[in-house]
């Protein structure tokens, strides 16, 4: 498992190098299109990184299946179509670029996120931020690491820490509740942030830059690796009401230190 994790980490770092190279060339040659709506962007770099990762991971773990954000037609036979398939065998849940809007607008806050599950349980989570050269990595029961340093497990209250929220930008029905949530977080915390990368929001909560992260609608690839990294660093991760998070559908997320999470759940009326 340790060897496999190292290989996955190397692939995440290689993916990051592709992102940085595109960034340095001012996205020359990168095609940008929309998917479900004007905010939901996909670039040729999302597709290139996902194709690269799927090809390499199939070589590493023959017989594995994939749940990924983008659709790569030639890899169609290894893609999960029925969500129940995540519950058996080995699956990789991949977001080739989490923070695509940041990438497109030059905000330099994006990452590649890779989770590996066996029989529905996440065993490995790897997230690489090429802009800061930060590699977050966790294996189930073995703790979480940032660039090889184990992250400490500790507790804190919301008022001591900055909270972060995501705007669930692809679902306009969440606009009002999202900004009500932002106000509640602001009132309960030291301050609030919106970064544009759910995976890094989980990682930054895991390493203590944030005390709590919440968002009203995500997909499995946004949080699968980040959930394990946060949990292995002592955070609780659930849906916004404190219920177990599912890889199926578009769940909300709540991720934070135990005391911060219980304080939030007492006040949240959404
Ligand atoms: C998005 C980012 C964003 C979050 C959205 C995600 P993408 O992922 O993580 O922070 O608010 O809900 O979909 O589209 O950049 O991969
Ligand atoms: Ca994402
Ligand atoms: Ca993405």
PDB file of C-alpha atoms and ligand atoms in Angstrom:
ATOM      1  CA  UNK A   1       0.000   0.000   0.000  1.00  0.00           C
ATOM      2  CA  UNK A   2       2.839   2.409   0.880  1.00  0.00           C
ATOM      3  CA  UNK A   3       4.483   1.810  -2.505  1.00  0.00           C
ATOM      4  CA  UNK A   4       1.162   2.318  -4.326  1.00  0.00           C
ATOM      5  CA  UNK A   5       0.537   5.521  -2.406  1.00  0.00           C
ATOM      6  CA  UNK A   6       3.973   6.838  -3.408  1.00  0.00           C
ATOM      7  CA  UNK A   7       3.212   6.059  -7.039  1.00  0.00           C
ATOM      8  CA  UNK A   8      -0.126   7.876  -6.808  1.00  0.00           C
ATOM      9  CA  UNK A   9       1.652  10.837  -5.191  1.00  0.00           C
ATOM     10  CA  UNK A  10       4.134  10.952  -8.096  1.00  0.00           C
ATOM     11  CA  UNK A  11       1.287  10.954 -10.604  1.00  0.00           C
ATOM     12  CA  UNK A  12      -0.412  13.838  -8.751  1.00  0.00           C
ATOM     13  CA  UNK A  13       2.839  15.832  -8.810  1.00  0.00           C
ATOM     14  CA  UNK A  14       3.291  15.119 -12.527  1.00  0.00           C
ATOM     15  CA  UNK A  15      -0.272  16.333 -13.120  1.00  0.00           C
ATOM     16  CA  UNK A  16       0.556  19.522 -11.238  1.00  0.00           C
ATOM     17  CA  UNK A  17       3.570  20.134 -13.460  1.00  0.00           C
ATOM     18  CA  UNK A  18       1.272  20.061 -16.491  1.00  0.00           C
ATOM     19  CA  UNK A  19      -0.965  22.642 -14.832  1.00  0.00           C
ATOM     20  CA  UNK A  20       1.946  24.950 -14.002  1.00  0.00           C
ATOM     21  CA  UNK A  21       3.364  24.643 -17.527  1.00  0.00           C
ATOM     22  CA  UNK A  22      -0.002  25.737 -18.979  1.00  0.00           C
ATOM     23  CA  UNK A  23      -0.148  28.566 -16.458  1.00  0.00           C
ATOM     24  CA  UNK A  24       3.337  29.789 -17.346  1.00  0.00           C
ATOM     25  CA  UNK A  25       2.400  29.871 -21.012  1.00  0.00           C
ATOM     26  CA  UNK A  26      -0.650  32.071 -20.119  1.00  0.00           C
ATOM     27  CA  UNK A  27      -2.942  29.155 -21.090  1.00  0.00           C
ATOM     28  CA  UNK A  28      -1.745  29.301 -24.700  1.00  0.00           C
ATOM     29  CA  UNK A  29      -3.336  26.383 -26.539  1.00  0.00           C
ATOM     30  CA  UNK A  30      -5.718  25.612 -23.636  1.00  0.00           C
ATOM     31  CA  UNK A  31      -9.313  25.390 -24.869  1.00  0.00           C
ATOM     32  CA  UNK A  32     -12.050  26.502 -22.457  1.00  0.00           C
ATOM     33  CA  UNK A  33     -15.708  25.469 -22.768  1.00  0.00           C
ATOM     34  CA  UNK A  34     -18.758  25.315 -20.486  1.00  0.00           C
ATOM     35  CA  UNK A  35     -20.667  22.198 -19.361  1.00  0.00           C
ATOM     36  CA  UNK A  36     -23.918  22.468 -17.362  1.00  0.00           C
ATOM     37  CA  UNK A  37     -23.976  26.274 -17.165  1.00  0.00           C
ATOM     38  CA  UNK A  38     -21.916  29.462 -17.499  1.00  0.00           C
ATOM     39  CA  UNK A  39     -19.916  28.830 -14.296  1.00  0.00           C
ATOM     40  CA  UNK A  40     -19.220  25.152 -14.999  1.00  0.00           C
ATOM     41  CA  UNK A  41     -15.984  25.256 -17.012  1.00  0.00           C
ATOM     42  CA  UNK A  42     -13.874  22.517 -18.543  1.00  0.00           C
ATOM     43  CA  UNK A  43     -10.533  23.050 -20.248  1.00  0.00           C
ATOM     44  CA  UNK A  44      -8.409  20.868 -22.494  1.00  0.00           C
ATOM     45  CA  UNK A  45      -6.001  20.664 -19.512  1.00  0.00           C
ATOM     46  CA  UNK A  46      -8.708  19.020 -17.316  1.00  0.00           C
ATOM     47  CA  UNK A  47      -9.100  16.385 -20.027  1.00  0.00           C
ATOM     48  CA  UNK A  48      -5.363  15.960 -20.607  1.00  0.00           C
ATOM     49  CA  UNK A  49      -4.629  15.436 -16.895  1.00  0.00           C
ATOM     50  CA  UNK A  50      -7.547  13.039 -16.422  1.00  0.00           C
ATOM     51  CA  UNK A  51      -6.543  11.003 -19.491  1.00  0.00           C
ATOM     52  CA  UNK A  52      -2.946  10.852 -18.187  1.00  0.00           C
ATOM     53  CA  UNK A  53      -4.049   9.719 -14.699  1.00  0.00           C
ATOM     54  CA  UNK A  54      -6.520   7.085 -15.923  1.00  0.00           C
ATOM     55  CA  UNK A  55      -3.964   5.604 -18.317  1.00  0.00           C
ATOM     56  CA  UNK A  56      -1.243   5.386 -15.640  1.00  0.00           C
ATOM     57  CA  UNK A  57      -3.546   4.118 -12.871  1.00  0.00           C
ATOM     58  CA  UNK A  58      -4.970   1.306 -15.033  1.00  0.00           C
ATOM     59  CA  UNK A  59      -1.375   0.170 -15.592  1.00  0.00           C
ATOM     60  CA  UNK A  60      -0.676   0.325 -11.837  1.00  0.00           C
ATOM     61  CA  UNK A  61      -3.891  -1.405 -10.718  1.00  0.00           C
ATOM     62  CA  UNK A  62      -5.286  -3.585 -13.518  1.00  0.00           C
ATOM     63  CA  UNK A  63      -9.045  -4.105 -13.219  1.00  0.00           C
ATOM     64  CA  UNK A  64      -9.657  -0.838 -11.338  1.00  0.00           C
ATOM     65  CA  UNK A  65     -12.661   1.362 -12.180  1.00  0.00           C
ATOM     66  CA  UNK A  66     -13.031   5.137 -12.216  1.00  0.00           C
ATOM     67  CA  UNK A  67     -15.392   7.812 -11.001  1.00  0.00           C
ATOM     68  CA  UNK A  68     -14.074  11.050 -12.505  1.00  0.00           C
ATOM     69  CA  UNK A  69     -15.368  14.527 -13.234  1.00  0.00           C
ATOM     70  CA  UNK A  70     -14.683  14.555 -16.981  1.00  0.00           C
ATOM     71  CA  UNK A  71     -15.733  12.150 -19.710  1.00  0.00           C
ATOM     72  CA  UNK A  72     -12.921  10.607 -21.775  1.00  0.00           C
ATOM     73  CA  UNK A  73     -14.606   8.582 -24.557  1.00  0.00           C
ATOM     74  CA  UNK A  74     -11.731   6.145 -25.154  1.00  0.00           C
ATOM     75  CA  UNK A  75     -11.655   5.221 -21.431  1.00  0.00           C
ATOM     76  CA  UNK A  76     -15.420   4.563 -21.346  1.00  0.00           C
ATOM     77  CA  UNK A  77     -15.114   0.860 -20.500  1.00  0.00           C
ATOM     78  CA  UNK A  78     -13.400   1.469 -17.132  1.00  0.00           C
ATOM     79  CA  UNK A  79     -15.753   4.236 -16.015  1.00  0.00           C
ATOM     80  CA  UNK A  80     -18.382   3.654 -13.318  1.00  0.00           C
ATOM     81  CA  UNK A  81     -21.879   4.368 -14.603  1.00  0.00           C
ATOM     82  CA  UNK A  82     -23.931   2.825 -11.793  1.00  0.00           C
ATOM     83  CA  UNK A  83     -22.946   4.454  -8.445  1.00  0.00           C
ATOM     84  CA  UNK A  84     -23.404   1.079  -6.692  1.00  0.00           C
ATOM     85  CA  UNK A  85     -20.256  -0.117  -8.498  1.00  0.00           C
ATOM     86  CA  UNK A  86     -18.148   2.032  -6.134  1.00  0.00           C
ATOM     87  CA  UNK A  87     -19.060  -0.409  -3.363  1.00  0.00           C
ATOM     88  CA  UNK A  88     -17.054  -3.284  -4.839  1.00  0.00           C
ATOM     89  CA  UNK A  89     -13.520  -3.656  -6.097  1.00  0.00           C
ATOM     90  CA  UNK A  90     -10.907  -0.932  -6.453  1.00  0.00           C
ATOM     91  CA  UNK A  91     -12.006   2.482  -7.704  1.00  0.00           C
ATOM     92  CA  UNK A  92     -10.186   5.736  -8.265  1.00  0.00           C
ATOM     93  CA  UNK A  93     -12.205   8.898  -7.694  1.00  0.00           C
ATOM     94  CA  UNK A  94     -10.443  11.700  -9.555  1.00  0.00           C
ATOM     95  CA  UNK A  95     -10.767  15.419 -10.009  1.00  0.00           C
ATOM     96  CA  UNK A  96      -8.042  16.300 -12.542  1.00  0.00           C
ATOM     97  CA  UNK A  97      -8.259  20.015 -11.722  1.00  0.00           C
ATOM     98  CA  UNK A  98     -10.198  21.074  -8.656  1.00  0.00           C
ATOM     99  CA  UNK A  99     -10.446  24.830  -8.993  1.00  0.00           C
ATOM    100  CA  UNK A 100     -10.874  25.037 -12.769  1.00  0.00           C
ATOM    101  CA  UNK A 101     -12.338  28.564 -12.549  1.00  0.00           C
ATOM    102  CA  UNK A 102      -9.257  29.662 -10.567  1.00  0.00           C
ATOM    103  CA  UNK A 103      -7.040  28.074 -13.242  1.00  0.00           C
ATOM    104  CA  UNK A 104      -8.891  29.865 -16.045  1.00  0.00           C
ATOM    105  CA  UNK A 105      -8.771  33.238 -14.268  1.00  0.00           C
ATOM    106  CA  UNK A 106      -5.134  32.970 -13.123  1.00  0.00           C
ATOM    107  CA  UNK A 107      -5.959  32.760  -9.417  1.00  0.00           C
ATOM    108  CA  UNK A 108      -3.227  30.174  -8.732  1.00  0.00           C
ATOM    109  CA  UNK A 109      -5.271  28.053  -6.325  1.00  0.00           C
ATOM    110  CA  UNK A 110      -6.071  24.676  -7.890  1.00  0.00           C
ATOM    111  CA  UNK A 111      -5.026  21.080  -7.352  1.00  0.00           C
ATOM    112  CA  UNK A 112      -5.316  17.496  -8.536  1.00  0.00           C
ATOM    113  CA  UNK A 113      -7.286  15.147  -6.284  1.00  0.00           C
ATOM    114  CA  UNK A 114      -7.053  11.334  -6.344  1.00  0.00           C
ATOM    115  CA  UNK A 115      -8.793   8.918  -3.948  1.00  0.00           C
ATOM    116  CA  UNK A 116      -8.553   5.148  -4.053  1.00  0.00           C
ATOM    117  CA  UNK A 117     -11.387   3.068  -2.596  1.00  0.00           C
ATOM    118  CA  UNK A 118     -11.693  -0.669  -2.043  1.00  0.00           C
ATOM    119  CA  UNK A 119     -15.217  -2.036  -1.619  1.00  0.00           C
ATOM    120  CA  UNK A 120     -16.480   1.525  -1.067  1.00  0.00           C
ATOM    121  CA  UNK A 121     -13.965   2.437   1.664  1.00  0.00           C
ATOM    122  CA  UNK A 122     -11.382   5.143   0.929  1.00  0.00           C
ATOM    123  CA  UNK A 123      -7.900   3.744   1.519  1.00  0.00           C
ATOM    124  CA  UNK A 124      -5.692   6.459   0.007  1.00  0.00           C
ATOM    125  CA  UNK A 125      -6.196  10.184  -0.556  1.00  0.00           C
ATOM    126  CA  UNK A 126      -3.686  12.357  -2.432  1.00  0.00           C
ATOM    127  CA  UNK A 127      -4.074  16.055  -3.291  1.00  0.00           C
ATOM    128  CA  UNK A 128      -1.330  18.148  -4.884  1.00  0.00           C
ATOM    129  CA  UNK A 129      -1.266  21.948  -5.074  1.00  0.00           C
ATOM    130  CA  UNK A 130       1.401  22.774  -7.672  1.00  0.00           C
ATOM    131  CA  UNK A 131       1.347  26.505  -6.955  1.00  0.00           C
ATOM    132  CA  UNK A 132       2.620  26.013  -3.394  1.00  0.00           C
ATOM    133  CA  UNK A 133       4.306  22.672  -4.095  1.00  0.00           C
ATOM    134  CA  UNK A 134       2.163  21.173  -1.322  1.00  0.00           C
ATOM    135  CA  UNK A 135       1.418  17.458  -1.372  1.00  0.00           C
ATOM    136  CA  UNK A 136      -1.308  16.316   1.022  1.00  0.00           C
ATOM    137  CA  UNK A 137      -1.557  12.577   1.455  1.00  0.00           C
ATOM    138  CA  UNK A 138      -3.309  10.083   3.738  1.00  0.00           C
ATOM    139  CA  UNK A 139      -3.786   6.341   4.067  1.00  0.00           C
ATOM    140  CA  UNK A 140      -6.602   4.907   6.164  1.00  0.00           C
ATOM    141  CA  UNK A 141      -5.496   4.468   9.788  1.00  0.00           C
ATOM    142  CA  UNK A 142      -2.025   5.901   9.103  1.00  0.00           C
ATOM    143  CA  UNK A 143      -2.543   9.658   9.568  1.00  0.00           C
ATOM    144  CA  UNK A 144      -2.255  12.576   7.160  1.00  0.00           C
ATOM    145  CA  UNK A 145       0.874  14.169   5.802  1.00  0.00           C
ATOM    146  CA  UNK A 146       1.817  17.481   4.214  1.00  0.00           C
ATOM    147  CA  UNK A 147       5.052  17.183   2.207  1.00  0.00           C
ATOM    148  CA  UNK A 148       5.953  14.145   4.314  1.00  0.00           C
ATOM    149  CA  UNK A 149       5.318  15.795   7.712  1.00  0.00           C
ATOM    150  CA  UNK A 150       2.572  14.190   9.803  1.00  0.00           C
ATOM    151  CA  UNK A 151      -0.302  16.586  10.522  1.00  0.00           C
ATOM    152  CA  UNK A 152      -1.126  16.987  14.223  1.00  0.00           C
ATOM    153  CA  UNK A 153      -4.509  15.914  15.582  1.00  0.00           C
ATOM    154  CA  UNK A 154      -6.045  18.621  17.805  1.00  0.00           C
ATOM    155  CA  UNK A 155      -9.353  20.278  18.605  1.00  0.00           C
ATOM    156  CA  UNK A 156     -10.569  23.893  18.485  1.00  0.00           C
ATOM    157  CA  UNK A 157     -13.597  26.107  18.773  1.00  0.00           C
ATOM    158  CA  UNK A 158     -15.063  28.008  15.790  1.00  0.00           C
ATOM    159  CA  UNK A 159     -14.469  31.436  17.310  1.00  0.00           C
ATOM    160  CA  UNK A 160     -10.685  30.867  17.381  1.00  0.00           C
ATOM    161  CA  UNK A 161     -10.389  30.000  13.696  1.00  0.00           C
ATOM    162  CA  UNK A 162     -11.189  31.156  10.148  1.00  0.00           C
ATOM    163  CA  UNK A 163     -14.020  29.212   8.465  1.00  0.00           C
ATOM    164  CA  UNK A 164     -14.269  28.613   4.728  1.00  0.00           C
ATOM    165  CA  UNK A 165     -17.359  28.037   2.622  1.00  0.00           C
ATOM    166  CA  UNK A 166     -17.917  27.069  -0.984  1.00  0.00           C
ATOM    167  CA  UNK A 167     -20.606  28.625  -3.163  1.00  0.00           C
ATOM    168  CA  UNK A 168     -21.823  25.394  -4.853  1.00  0.00           C
ATOM    169  CA  UNK A 169     -21.548  27.411  -8.100  1.00  0.00           C
ATOM    170  CA  UNK A 170     -23.228  24.913 -10.419  1.00  0.00           C
ATOM    171  CA  UNK A 171     -26.550  24.831  -8.550  1.00  0.00           C
ATOM    172  CA  UNK A 172     -28.295  28.234  -8.441  1.00  0.00           C
ATOM    173  CA  UNK A 173     -31.002  26.879  -6.102  1.00  0.00           C
ATOM    174  CA  UNK A 174     -28.372  26.982  -3.324  1.00  0.00           C
ATOM    175  CA  UNK A 175     -27.493  30.689  -3.758  1.00  0.00           C
ATOM    176  CA  UNK A 176     -29.583  32.122  -0.911  1.00  0.00           C
ATOM    177  CA  UNK A 177     -28.933  29.288   1.594  1.00  0.00           C
ATOM    178  CA  UNK A 178     -25.218  29.422   0.700  1.00  0.00           C
ATOM    179  CA  UNK A 179     -24.906  33.084   1.630  1.00  0.00           C
ATOM    180  CA  UNK A 180     -27.046  32.578   4.762  1.00  0.00           C
ATOM    181  CA  UNK A 181     -24.536  29.850   5.634  1.00  0.00           C
ATOM    182  CA  UNK A 182     -21.663  32.280   4.931  1.00  0.00           C
ATOM    183  CA  UNK A 183     -23.194  34.835   7.309  1.00  0.00           C
ATOM    184  CA  UNK A 184     -23.606  32.234  10.062  1.00  0.00           C
ATOM    185  CA  UNK A 185     -19.985  31.103   9.625  1.00  0.00           C
ATOM    186  CA  UNK A 186     -18.807  34.717   9.691  1.00  0.00           C
ATOM    187  CA  UNK A 187     -20.731  35.440  12.887  1.00  0.00           C
ATOM    188  CA  UNK A 188     -19.405  32.315  14.619  1.00  0.00           C
ATOM    189  CA  UNK A 189     -15.779  32.404  13.409  1.00  0.00           C
ATOM    190  CA  UNK A 190     -12.737  34.662  13.414  1.00  0.00           C
ATOM    191  CA  UNK A 191     -13.482  35.421   9.721  1.00  0.00           C
ATOM    192  CA  UNK A 192     -14.546  33.612   6.509  1.00  0.00           C
ATOM    193  CA  UNK A 193     -12.933  32.774   3.153  1.00  0.00           C
ATOM    194  CA  UNK A 194     -14.108  31.445  -0.265  1.00  0.00           C
ATOM    195  CA  UNK A 195     -11.165  29.876  -2.128  1.00  0.00           C
ATOM    196  CA  UNK A 196     -12.615  28.056  -5.180  1.00  0.00           C
ATOM    197  CA  UNK A 197     -11.202  24.582  -4.472  1.00  0.00           C
ATOM    198  CA  UNK A 198     -13.218  22.186  -2.326  1.00  0.00           C
ATOM    199  CA  UNK A 199     -10.366  19.667  -2.200  1.00  0.00           C
ATOM    200  CA  UNK A 200      -7.934  22.292  -0.888  1.00  0.00           C
ATOM    201  CA  UNK A 201     -10.575  23.571   1.542  1.00  0.00           C
ATOM    202  CA  UNK A 202     -10.579  20.061   3.085  1.00  0.00           C
ATOM    203  CA  UNK A 203      -6.747  19.990   3.110  1.00  0.00           C
ATOM    204  CA  UNK A 204      -6.424  23.457   4.608  1.00  0.00           C
ATOM    205  CA  UNK A 205      -8.882  22.421   7.332  1.00  0.00           C
ATOM    206  CA  UNK A 206      -6.841  19.234   7.846  1.00  0.00           C
ATOM    207  CA  UNK A 207      -3.623  21.227   8.353  1.00  0.00           C
ATOM    208  CA  UNK A 208      -5.213  23.883  10.589  1.00  0.00           C
ATOM    209  CA  UNK A 209      -5.416  26.918   8.292  1.00  0.00           C
ATOM    210  CA  UNK A 210      -9.204  26.735   8.651  1.00  0.00           C
ATOM    211  CA  UNK A 211     -11.253  25.478  11.590  1.00  0.00           C
ATOM    212  CA  UNK A 212     -14.333  24.522   9.572  1.00  0.00           C
ATOM    213  CA  UNK A 213     -15.375  24.094   5.927  1.00  0.00           C
ATOM    214  CA  UNK A 214     -18.966  23.868   4.645  1.00  0.00           C
ATOM    215  CA  UNK A 215     -20.617  23.764   1.201  1.00  0.00           C
ATOM    216  CA  UNK A 216     -24.139  22.853   0.106  1.00  0.00           C
ATOM    217  CA  UNK A 217     -23.556  20.777  -3.049  1.00  0.00           C
ATOM    218  CA  UNK A 218     -20.502  18.814  -4.184  1.00  0.00           C
ATOM    219  CA  UNK A 219     -19.662  15.709  -6.201  1.00  0.00           C
ATOM    220  CA  UNK A 220     -17.652  12.704  -4.988  1.00  0.00           C
ATOM    221  CA  UNK A 221     -14.513  13.798  -6.880  1.00  0.00           C
ATOM    222  CA  UNK A 222     -14.527  17.166  -5.056  1.00  0.00           C
ATOM    223  CA  UNK A 223     -14.236  15.621  -1.587  1.00  0.00           C
ATOM    224  CA  UNK A 224     -13.265  11.906  -1.748  1.00  0.00           C
ATOM    225  CA  UNK A 225      -9.508  12.400  -1.149  1.00  0.00           C
ATOM    226  CA  UNK A 226      -9.948  15.509   1.025  1.00  0.00           C
ATOM    227  CA  UNK A 227     -12.354  13.700   3.347  1.00  0.00           C
ATOM    228  CA  UNK A 228      -9.776  11.017   4.187  1.00  0.00           C
ATOM    229  CA  UNK A 229      -6.993  13.606   4.574  1.00  0.00           C
ATOM    230  CA  UNK A 230      -9.159  15.668   6.960  1.00  0.00           C
ATOM    231  CA  UNK A 231     -10.370  12.632   8.940  1.00  0.00           C
ATOM    232  CA  UNK A 232      -6.880  11.217   9.331  1.00  0.00           C
ATOM    233  CA  UNK A 233      -5.840  14.624  10.738  1.00  0.00           C
ATOM    234  CA  UNK A 234      -8.573  14.395  13.389  1.00  0.00           C
ATOM    235  CA  UNK A 235     -11.413  16.288  11.668  1.00  0.00           C
ATOM    236  CA  UNK A 236     -15.021  15.147  11.440  1.00  0.00           C
ATOM    237  CA  UNK A 237     -16.472  15.046   7.915  1.00  0.00           C
ATOM    238  CA  UNK A 238     -20.184  14.631   7.223  1.00  0.00           C
ATOM    239  CA  UNK A 239     -22.997  16.285   5.314  1.00  0.00           C
ATOM    240  CA  UNK A 240     -24.085  19.720   6.548  1.00  0.00           C
ATOM    241  CA  UNK A 241     -26.483  18.107   9.065  1.00  0.00           C
ATOM    242  CA  UNK A 242     -23.859  15.778  10.543  1.00  0.00           C
ATOM    243  CA  UNK A 243     -25.019  12.679   8.613  1.00  0.00           C
ATOM    244  CA  UNK A 244     -22.652  10.283   6.795  1.00  0.00           C
ATOM    245  CA  UNK A 245     -21.382  11.551   3.434  1.00  0.00           C
ATOM    246  CA  UNK A 246     -22.217   9.517   0.364  1.00  0.00           C
ATOM    247  CA  UNK A 247     -20.308   9.265  -2.927  1.00  0.00           C
ATOM    248  CA  UNK A 248     -23.667   9.187  -4.730  1.00  0.00           C
ATOM    249  CA  UNK A 249     -25.544  12.315  -5.837  1.00  0.00           C
ATOM    250  CA  UNK A 250     -24.628  15.882  -4.886  1.00  0.00           C
ATOM    251  CA  UNK A 251     -24.249  15.938  -1.097  1.00  0.00           C
ATOM    252  CA  UNK A 252     -23.428  18.907   1.102  1.00  0.00           C
ATOM    253  CA  UNK A 253     -20.287  18.794   3.246  1.00  0.00           C
ATOM    254  CA  UNK A 254     -19.240  19.820   6.733  1.00  0.00           C
ATOM    255  CA  UNK A 255     -15.580  19.302   7.643  1.00  0.00           C
ATOM    256  CA  UNK A 256     -13.911  20.542  10.793  1.00  0.00           C
ATOM    257  CA  UNK A 257     -12.470  20.041  14.230  1.00  0.00           C
ATOM    258  CA  UNK A 258     -14.848  18.146  16.578  1.00  0.00           C
ATOM    259  CA  UNK A 259     -15.694  21.109  18.836  1.00  0.00           C
ATOM    260  CA  UNK A 260     -16.139  23.471  15.861  1.00  0.00           C
ATOM    261  CA  UNK A 261     -18.453  20.950  14.164  1.00  0.00           C
ATOM    262  CA  UNK A 262     -20.625  20.469  17.251  1.00  0.00           C
ATOM    263  CA  UNK A 263     -20.881  24.254  17.784  1.00  0.00           C
ATOM    264  CA  UNK A 264     -21.925  24.690  14.144  1.00  0.00           C
ATOM    265  CA  UNK A 265     -24.522  21.904  14.232  1.00  0.00           C
ATOM    266  CA  UNK A 266     -26.187  23.489  17.294  1.00  0.00           C
ATOM    267  CA  UNK A 267     -26.692  26.784  15.424  1.00  0.00           C
ATOM    268  CA  UNK A 268     -27.316  25.682  11.819  1.00  0.00           C
ATOM    269  CA  UNK A 269     -31.016  25.774  10.895  1.00  0.00           C
ATOM    270  CA  UNK A 270     -30.728  25.294   7.117  1.00  0.00           C
TER     271      UNK A 270
HETATM  272  C1  LIG B   1     -15.408  23.172  -7.784  1.00  0.00           C
HETATM  273  C2  LIG B   1     -14.529  23.761  -6.724  1.00  0.00           C
HETATM  274  C3  LIG B   1     -15.279  24.838  -5.966  1.00  0.00           C
HETATM  275  C4  LIG B   1     -16.556  24.335  -5.381  1.00  0.00           C
HETATM  276  C5  LIG B   1     -17.409  23.668  -6.431  1.00  0.00           C
HETATM  277  C6  LIG B   1     -16.621  22.574  -7.126  1.00  0.00           C
HETATM  278  P1  LIG B   1     -14.184  22.311 -10.020  1.00  0.00           P
HETATM  279  O1  LIG B   1     -14.731  22.141  -8.500  1.00  0.00           O
HETATM  280  O2  LIG B   1     -14.122  22.760  -5.822  1.00  0.00           O
HETATM  281  O3  LIG B   1     -14.530  25.339  -4.880  1.00  0.00           O
HETATM  282  O4  LIG B   1     -17.262  25.419  -4.839  1.00  0.00           O
HETATM  283  O5  LIG B   1     -18.549  23.142  -5.793  1.00  0.00           O
HETATM  284  O6  LIG B   1     -17.419  21.949  -8.086  1.00  0.00           O
HETATM  285  O7  LIG B   1     -15.371  22.477 -10.891  1.00  0.00           O
HETATM  286  O8  LIG B   1     -13.277  23.473 -10.025  1.00  0.00           O
HETATM  287  O9  LIG B   1     -13.516  20.998 -10.222  1.00  0.00           O
HETATM  288 CA1  LIG B   2     -13.969  19.847  -8.283  1.00  0.00          CA
HETATM  289 CA1  LIG B   3     -12.617  19.659 -11.741  1.00  0.00          CA
END
